[in-house]
Coordinates of C-alpha atoms and ligand atoms in Angstrom, one line a residue:
M1 CA 99.5 110.4 77.5
A2 CA 100.9 110.2 80.9
L3 CA 102.4 107.7 83.6
E4 CA 100.4 107.8 86.3
Q5 CA 99.7 106.0 89.4
T6 CA 96.1 105.2 90.8
F7 CA 94.9 102.8 94.0
S8 CA 92.4 100.1 93.7
I9 CA 91.1 98.0 96.3
I10 CA 89.5 94.4 95.7
K11 CA 86.3 94.1 97.8
P12 CA 85.9 91.7 100.5
D13 CA 82.8 90.2 97.9
G14 CA 85.6 89.8 95.3
V15 CA 88.3 88.3 97.7
R16 CA 85.3 86.3 99.5
R17 CA 84.4 84.4 96.2
N18 CA 88.0 83.8 95.2
L19 CA 88.7 86.3 92.5
A20 CA 91.7 88.5 93.8
G21 CA 94.2 86.8 91.2
K22 CA 92.2 86.9 88.5
I23 CA 90.9 90.7 88.7
L24 CA 94.8 91.5 89.7
S25 CA 95.5 89.9 86.2
R26 CA 93.1 91.6 84.6
F27 CA 95.0 95.1 85.6
E28 CA 98.5 93.3 84.5
E29 CA 96.5 91.9 81.5
K30 CA 95.9 95.5 79.8
G31 CA 99.1 97.2 81.1
L32 CA 98.8 98.0 84.3
R33 CA 101.5 97.6 86.4
I34 CA 101.4 96.9 90.3
V35 CA 103.8 98.7 92.2
A36 CA 102.5 97.7 95.8
T37 CA 99.6 95.1 97.0
K38 CA 98.9 93.5 100.3
M39 CA 95.8 91.7 101.8
I40 CA 94.0 94.1 104.6
H41 CA 91.2 93.5 106.3
M42 CA 89.8 97.4 107.7
S43 CA 88.2 98.3 110.9
K44 CA 85.1 100.5 110.5
R45 CA 87.4 103.5 111.7
E46 CA 89.6 102.9 108.7
A47 CA 86.5 101.9 106.2
E48 CA 85.0 105.6 107.7
G49 CA 88.0 107.3 107.2
F50 CA 88.6 105.9 103.7
Y51 CA 85.1 106.8 102.4
A52 CA 84.4 109.9 104.3
V53 CA 83.7 111.5 101.1
H54 CA 80.1 110.1 101.3
S55 CA 80.0 110.3 105.3
E56 CA 76.3 112.4 104.5
R57 CA 75.3 109.8 101.9
P58 CA 72.3 107.3 102.5
F59 CA 74.5 104.3 101.6
F60 CA 77.1 105.4 104.1
A61 CA 76.4 102.8 106.6
E62 CA 75.7 100.2 104.6
L63 CA 79.0 100.5 102.6
T64 CA 81.5 101.3 105.7
E65 CA 79.9 98.0 107.3
F66 CA 80.5 96.2 103.7
M67 CA 84.2 97.0 103.4
C68 CA 84.8 96.1 106.9
S69 CA 83.6 92.8 106.4
G70 CA 85.9 90.7 105.8
P71 CA 89.6 91.2 103.9
V72 CA 90.3 93.2 101.4
V73 CA 93.3 93.5 98.5
V74 CA 94.9 97.0 98.5
S75 CA 97.2 98.0 95.4
V76 CA 98.6 101.1 93.5
L77 CA 98.7 100.5 89.9
E78 CA 101.4 102.4 87.6
G79 CA 100.4 102.9 83.9
E80 CA 99.5 105.6 80.7
N81 CA 96.9 107.2 82.2
A82 CA 96.0 104.9 84.6
V83 CA 93.4 106.6 87.0
S84 CA 90.9 106.8 84.2
F85 CA 91.9 103.3 82.5
H86 CA 91.9 101.4 85.7
R87 CA 88.5 103.1 85.7
E88 CA 87.3 101.9 82.2
I89 CA 88.9 98.2 83.3
M90 CA 86.3 98.2 86.2
G91 CA 83.3 99.7 84.6
A92 CA 80.6 102.1 85.8
T93 CA 79.3 101.9 89.3
N94 CA 76.3 100.1 89.2
P95 CA 76.9 96.7 87.4
A96 CA 73.7 96.7 85.6
E97 CA 74.9 99.6 83.9
A98 CA 78.4 98.4 83.3
A99 CA 80.0 97.8 79.5
E100 CA 80.5 94.1 78.9
G101 CA 84.0 92.6 79.3
T102 CA 84.6 95.1 82.8
I103 CA 85.2 93.7 85.8
R104 CA 82.0 94.9 87.4
R105 CA 79.9 93.3 84.8
D106 CA 81.5 90.0 85.3
F107 CA 81.7 90.0 88.5
A108 CA 80.0 92.4 90.9
E109 CA 76.5 91.6 92.3
S110 CA 75.1 94.7 93.3
I111 CA 75.6 98.6 93.3
G112 CA 76.9 98.0 96.8
E113 CA 78.9 95.1 96.4
N114 CA 80.4 96.1 93.8
T115 CA 83.9 94.0 93.9
V116 CA 86.3 97.1 93.0
H117 CA 87.4 100.6 93.9
G118 CA 89.4 102.9 92.2
S119 CA 90.2 106.6 92.7
D120 CA 88.4 109.0 90.8
S121 CA 91.1 111.6 89.9
L122 CA 95.1 111.5 90.1
E123 CA 94.8 113.9 93.6
N124 CA 92.6 111.1 95.0
A125 CA 94.7 108.2 93.8
A126 CA 98.1 110.1 95.6
I127 CA 95.4 110.4 98.9
E128 CA 94.1 106.8 98.8
S129 CA 97.2 105.0 98.0
S130 CA 98.9 107.2 101.1
Y131 CA 96.1 106.3 103.8
F132 CA 97.5 103.0 103.2
F133 CA 100.7 102.5 102.1
S134 CA 103.7 104.2 103.4
Q135 CA 106.1 105.6 100.6
T136 CA 108.8 102.2 101.2
E137 CA 106.0 99.9 100.6
C138 CA 105.6 101.3 97.2
V139 CA 108.3 100.4 94.8
N140 CA 110.0 103.0 91.6
S141 CA 108.6 102.6 88.6
A142 CA 109.8 99.3 87.2
T143 CA 109.1 100.8 83.8
Ligands
ADP201 P1 82.5 104.1 92.4 O1 83.1 103.1 93.4 O2 82.5 103.9 90.9 O3 83.8 105.6 92.3 P2 81.0 106.1 94.2 O4 82.0 106.7 94.5 O5 80.1 106.9 93.6 O6 81.2 105.4 93.0 O7 80.9 105.2 95.2 C1 81.1 104.6 96.3 C2 80.7 103.8 96.4 O8 79.1 103.6 97.7 C3 80.3 102.4 95.6 O9 81.4 101.8 94.6 C4 79.6 101.4 96.1 O10 80.2 100.2 96.6 C5 78.8 102.2 97.1 N1 77.4 103.1 96.5 C6 77.5 104.0 95.3 N2 76.1 104.2 95.1 C7 75.4 103.1 96.1 C8 73.8 102.7 96.0 N3 73.0 103.7 95.3 N4 73.7 101.8 97.0 C9 74.2 101.5 97.7 N5 76.2 101.5 97.7 C10 76.5 102.4 96.7
MG202 MG1 84.3 106.7 94.3

């Protein structure tokens, strides 16, 4: 087991439906600790930069429009195997395929508007966290 940090977003559909607190609680209840969090409203350019790896995918325009359609809650979460554990709590990208009890199964409305984002590797977690947070905004580990 390794103590890791991952990067998490509650997407505009989650914030719009007033689910931000409920979703952060799920992460906390399962043992992930918030080391940084804030609400932001991304510009189109920021959304395009964040999802640059998907720029060739057919859903890129739809995805980046959606991500700047309203405020989101960005967080850095810490815990044992946080990267994969956070993805497990989120569930599969497509809510129709997400396991029972996962956030996407319980709340997501479609494969595009799927309520949460989570980093897919430790390396990307560090890149994504630093895209939205400065070092001074992340507290030192409280564990
Ligand atoms: P994940 O968020 O589970 O890591 P991906 O990295 O593959 O999934 O995709 C990034 C985001 O792009 C997804 O969370 C979803 O919002 C959107 N997306 C992925 N696949 C599709 C699709 N087939 N149609 C529309 N949007 C999609
Ligand atoms: Mg991804």
